[in-house]
Coordinates of C-alpha atoms in Angstrom, one line a residue:
M8 CA -13.3 70.3 159.5
V9 CA -14.9 67.4 158.4
L10 CA -17.7 68.0 155.6
E11 CA -21.0 67.2 156.9
I12 CA -23.6 66.4 154.5
H13 CA -27.2 66.4 155.1
E14 CA -29.9 64.8 152.8
V15 CA -32.8 67.0 152.7
E16 CA -35.8 66.7 150.3
A17 CA -37.0 69.8 148.6
K18 CA -40.1 71.0 147.4
T19 CA -39.3 72.2 144.3
I20 CA -36.3 71.8 141.6
I21 CA -36.4 74.4 138.7
S22 CA -36.5 77.7 139.8
S23 CA -36.9 80.9 137.8
T24 CA -33.6 83.0 137.1
K25 CA -32.8 86.3 136.4
V26 CA -29.1 85.2 134.7
P27 CA -28.7 86.5 131.6
S28 CA -28.2 83.2 129.8
A29 CA -31.0 81.4 131.1
D30 CA -34.4 81.4 132.3
F31 CA -34.7 78.9 134.2
V32 CA -31.7 77.1 137.0
I33 CA -31.8 73.9 139.3
N34 CA -29.0 73.7 141.9
P35 CA -29.3 70.1 143.0
Y36 CA -26.7 70.7 146.1
T37 CA -27.2 74.2 148.6
G38 CA -23.5 74.5 150.0
C39 CA -20.2 74.0 147.8
Q40 CA -17.1 71.3 149.5
F41 CA -14.6 73.9 147.0
A42 CA -14.9 76.2 150.0
C43 CA -13.7 79.3 147.5
S44 CA -12.5 82.1 149.5
Y45 CA -14.1 84.7 146.9
C46 CA -17.0 82.6 146.3
F47 CA -20.7 85.4 147.7
A48 CA -23.4 82.3 147.0
S49 CA -21.7 81.6 150.5
F50 CA -25.2 83.9 151.7
M51 CA -27.3 80.6 150.4
G52 CA -26.1 79.0 154.1
R53 CA -28.9 81.3 155.4
F54 CA -31.8 79.4 153.9
V55 CA -30.7 76.1 155.7
G56 CA -29.6 77.5 159.0
E57 CA -25.9 77.4 158.7
S58 CA -24.0 80.8 159.2
I59 CA -21.7 82.4 156.6
S60 CA -18.6 81.6 158.7
N61 CA -19.1 77.9 158.0
W62 CA -19.2 78.0 153.7
G63 CA -17.6 74.8 152.6
N64 CA -18.1 72.5 155.7
Y65 CA -21.3 71.7 155.0
V66 CA -23.5 70.6 151.5
Y67 CA -27.6 69.7 151.6
V68 CA -28.2 67.0 149.2
K69 CA -31.8 66.8 147.5
T70 CA -31.9 63.3 147.0
N71 CA -35.6 63.5 145.8
A72 CA -33.8 66.4 142.8
V73 CA -34.2 63.8 140.0
D74 CA -38.2 62.8 141.0
L75 CA -38.8 66.3 141.3
F76 CA -37.3 67.1 137.9
E77 CA -39.5 64.5 135.7
K78 CA -42.3 66.1 137.7
E79 CA -41.8 69.9 137.0
V80 CA -39.9 69.3 133.3
H81 CA -43.4 68.6 131.7
R82 CA -44.1 72.0 132.1
L83 CA -40.4 73.4 130.1
L84 CA -41.3 71.0 127.5
K85 CA -44.6 72.7 127.0
K86 CA -43.2 76.0 125.8
K87 CA -41.8 76.3 122.1
P88 CA -38.9 76.9 122.4
H89 CA -37.7 75.4 125.3
P90 CA -36.6 77.5 127.6
R91 CA -32.8 77.5 128.3
L92 CA -31.7 75.9 131.6
S93 CA -28.7 76.2 133.7
I94 CA -26.4 74.0 136.1
S95 CA -26.3 75.3 138.8
T96 CA -25.7 79.1 140.0
V97 CA -25.0 78.8 143.5
T98 CA -23.7 75.5 143.6
D99 CA -20.9 73.7 142.2
P100 CA -23.4 70.7 139.9
Y101 CA -20.0 68.3 140.0
Q102 CA -18.5 69.1 143.7
G103 CA -17.3 65.9 145.4
V104 CA -20.7 64.4 146.6
E105 CA -21.9 64.1 143.3
R106 CA -19.9 61.5 142.7
K107 CA -22.4 59.3 145.3
Y108 CA -25.4 61.4 144.4
R109 CA -25.4 61.3 140.9
L110 CA -28.2 64.3 140.7
T111 CA -27.1 66.1 138.2
R112 CA -26.5 63.6 136.0
G113 CA -30.0 62.0 137.0
V114 CA -31.2 65.3 135.8
L115 CA -28.7 65.4 132.3
E116 CA -30.8 62.0 131.6
A117 CA -33.8 62.8 132.4
L118 CA -33.3 65.6 129.5
V119 CA -32.2 63.2 127.3
R120 CA -35.2 61.0 127.8
H121 CA -37.3 63.9 127.1
K122 CA -35.5 64.9 124.2
Y123 CA -35.0 68.5 125.4
R124 CA -33.9 71.0 123.0
G125 CA -33.5 74.0 124.7
R126 CA -29.7 75.4 125.9
V127 CA -28.2 73.7 129.0
S128 CA -25.8 75.3 130.4
I129 CA -23.4 73.8 132.7
L130 CA -20.5 75.8 134.9
T131 CA -18.3 73.7 137.5
K132 CA -14.7 73.7 138.2
S133 CA -14.5 69.8 138.3
P134 CA -13.0 67.3 136.1
S135 CA -16.2 64.8 136.6
V136 CA -18.2 66.6 134.1
M137 CA -16.3 64.3 132.0
D138 CA -18.3 61.5 133.6
D139 CA -21.3 62.5 131.7
V140 CA -20.0 63.8 128.3
S141 CA -21.8 60.7 126.8
L142 CA -25.2 62.2 127.7
L143 CA -23.5 66.0 126.6
Q144 CA -23.3 64.9 123.1
E145 CA -26.5 63.3 123.1
L146 CA -28.2 66.8 123.9
E147 CA -28.9 69.1 120.9
N148 CA -27.8 72.4 122.6
A149 CA -25.7 71.4 125.6
E150 CA -22.9 74.0 126.5
V151 CA -20.4 73.7 129.8
G152 CA -18.5 76.4 131.7
L153 CA -15.2 75.9 133.4
S154 CA -14.9 78.7 136.1
I155 CA -11.2 79.5 135.7
A156 CA -9.9 82.8 137.2
T157 CA -6.1 82.1 136.9
T158 CA -3.3 79.6 135.6
D159 CA -1.1 79.5 138.5
D160 CA -1.8 76.3 140.5
A161 CA -0.2 77.6 143.9
L162 CA -2.8 80.6 143.8
S163 CA -6.0 78.5 142.9
R164 CA -5.2 76.4 145.9
K165 CA -4.9 79.7 148.3
L166 CA -7.7 80.6 147.0
D167 CA -10.2 78.2 145.9
M168 CA -9.3 76.3 148.3
M169 CA -10.8 72.7 148.1
A170 CA -11.7 72.6 144.5
P171 CA -9.5 71.1 141.3
L172 CA -6.4 72.5 140.4
A173 CA -6.4 75.1 137.4
S174 CA -4.4 72.9 135.8
A175 CA -7.2 70.4 135.9
R176 CA -9.7 72.9 135.0
L177 CA -7.6 73.7 131.4
D178 CA -7.1 70.2 130.7
V179 CA -11.0 69.2 131.1
L180 CA -11.5 72.4 128.9
R181 CA -9.3 70.7 126.3
R182 CA -10.8 66.9 126.8
L183 CA -14.5 68.8 126.0
N184 CA -13.7 70.5 123.4
E185 CA -12.1 67.4 121.9
A186 CA -15.3 65.6 122.3
G187 CA -17.0 68.2 120.5
I188 CA -18.8 70.1 123.8
K189 CA -19.5 73.9 123.2
T190 CA -17.2 75.5 126.2
Y191 CA -16.6 78.9 127.7
V192 CA -14.7 80.2 130.8
F193 CA -15.7 82.2 133.3
V194 CA -12.8 83.9 134.8
G195 CA -15.2 85.0 138.0
P196 CA -13.8 87.0 139.3
L197 CA -11.1 88.8 137.5
L198 CA -8.5 89.0 140.4
P199 CA -7.6 92.5 141.1
H200 CA -3.7 92.0 141.4
M201 CA -3.6 91.2 137.5
H202 CA -4.0 94.8 136.8
L203 CA -0.3 95.3 138.3
R204 CA 0.2 92.4 136.1
P205 CA -0.9 92.2 132.7
H206 CA 1.4 89.7 131.6
L207 CA -1.2 87.2 134.1
I208 CA -4.2 88.2 132.2
D209 CA -2.4 87.5 128.8
H210 CA -1.4 83.8 129.8
L211 CA -4.6 82.8 130.7
F212 CA -6.5 83.6 127.7
S213 CA -3.5 82.6 126.3
E214 CA -4.0 78.9 128.1
I215 CA -7.5 79.6 127.4
K216 CA -7.3 80.2 123.4
S217 CA -5.1 77.0 123.3
A218 CA -7.7 74.8 125.1
G219 CA -9.9 75.0 121.8
T220 CA -12.3 77.8 123.7
S221 CA -13.0 81.1 122.3
E222 CA -15.6 82.8 124.4
I223 CA -15.2 83.6 128.2
K224 CA -17.4 85.3 130.5
V225 CA -15.9 88.0 133.0
E226 CA -16.9 89.8 136.2
F227 CA -15.3 91.6 138.3
L228 CA -14.3 90.4 141.5
N229 CA -17.6 91.2 143.9
M230 CA -17.0 91.7 147.8
P231 CA -19.6 92.2 150.1
G232 CA -18.6 92.1 153.3
H233 CA -18.7 88.3 154.2
V234 CA -16.5 87.7 151.1
C235 CA -14.0 90.4 152.8
V236 CA -13.2 88.8 156.2
R237 CA -12.6 85.5 153.8
L238 CA -9.9 87.3 151.7
N239 CA -8.5 89.3 154.6
G240 CA -7.1 86.1 155.0
Y241 CA -5.4 85.6 152.0
L242 CA -4.2 89.2 151.5
K243 CA -3.0 88.9 155.1
D244 CA 0.6 87.5 154.2
E245 CA 0.7 89.4 150.7
P246 CA 2.8 92.6 149.8
T247 CA 1.3 95.9 150.5
E248 CA 0.7 96.7 146.7
I249 CA -1.5 93.6 146.5
Q250 CA -3.8 94.7 149.6
E251 CA -3.8 98.0 148.1
V252 CA -5.1 97.1 144.7
Y253 CA -7.5 95.0 146.3
S254 CA -9.2 97.7 148.4
K255 CA -9.9 99.9 145.5
S256 CA -10.7 97.2 143.2
Q257 CA -14.7 98.2 144.0
D258 CA -14.1 101.6 142.5
A259 CA -15.7 102.6 139.1
G260 CA -11.7 104.6 138.3
Y261 CA -9.7 101.0 138.9
R262 CA -12.6 98.4 136.9
T263 CA -12.4 101.4 133.9
L264 CA -8.4 100.5 134.1
L265 CA -8.8 97.0 134.1
E266 CA -11.4 96.3 131.6
D267 CA -9.8 98.5 129.0
Q268 CA -6.7 96.0 129.5
V269 CA -9.1 93.0 129.3
R270 CA -10.8 93.8 126.3
T271 CA -7.3 94.6 124.4
L272 CA -5.8 91.0 125.6
L273 CA -9.4 89.5 124.5
D274 CA -8.5 91.1 120.5
A275 CA -5.1 90.2 120.9
H276 CA -6.0 86.1 121.2
G277 CA -9.1 86.4 119.5
L278 CA -11.5 85.8 122.3
K279 CA -15.3 86.5 122.6
L280 CA -16.5 88.5 125.6
R281 CA -19.8 86.8 126.5
F282 CA -23.0 89.3 126.6
D283 CA -19.9 91.6 125.4
E284 CA -19.8 93.2 128.7
I285 CA -17.5 92.7 131.9
V286 CA -20.6 91.7 134.7
H287 CA -19.8 94.2 137.8
H288 CA -22.1 94.6 141.0
A289 CA -22.8 97.3 143.5
K290 CA -19.6 98.8 145.5
A291 CA -19.6 96.9 148.5
K292 CA -17.5 97.6 151.8
S293 CA -13.7 97.8 151.2
L294 CA -11.7 95.4 153.2
V295 CA -10.5 97.8 155.3
E296 CA -13.9 98.7 156.5
V297 CA -14.8 95.3 157.6

């Protein structure tokens, strides 16, 4: 299906957030062409009249995002210290359309001009973040998170659909560290089948450490009904043991076992768990109920 790009004007661009690492969030786009099958942010479609099933096939570009940011940032500049900013939480700020519209770059340029001193945190899966390294270096307190759930490119292509391969993201992680940019890795979601094959977690953590990053954020798979439907498409061809572990992945007992494995391997690789917790969500419908 051809990606549908809609140019729209937003009413505001800086929003407060409950994300623990930020005070305000900036989402230059609605929708994400990476179409990751486990992404729960597909609920955002309802705000632009798109169905959940159409996730990944559209992007709404907030063409006035940079102008709005220039107007709205002044209220943040008045605060002491400057608030923590996150770019983005429900879309990828460096998905393909960024190459044309440069909204994320425009926001970073504004932050540099205003000598913003608060933390500016970016989360992405795209090597395109390297286009703006010089801007990130000019900011006093910038960090970049790379979302990496696996080192297996074949699995990455199945689950992450149109996103850059896992190996490309690990390479970006190395390059960012070499450029002196603070980094972390978002292991989100922590794929349930890794409980059966802990060497996969071990290898992922080893690659992250080798890339020069020492902090990771871990989040258990969040499976509301609309995510279950998409994951069923992936799981139908997987072995029974894999299907079963995904069905159990929302149970507290399973998560306790997986958390113990994760914390043991974090210690083994000298990695720090961001916020010292593994993020989990309220129990959702199991796969068999969808």
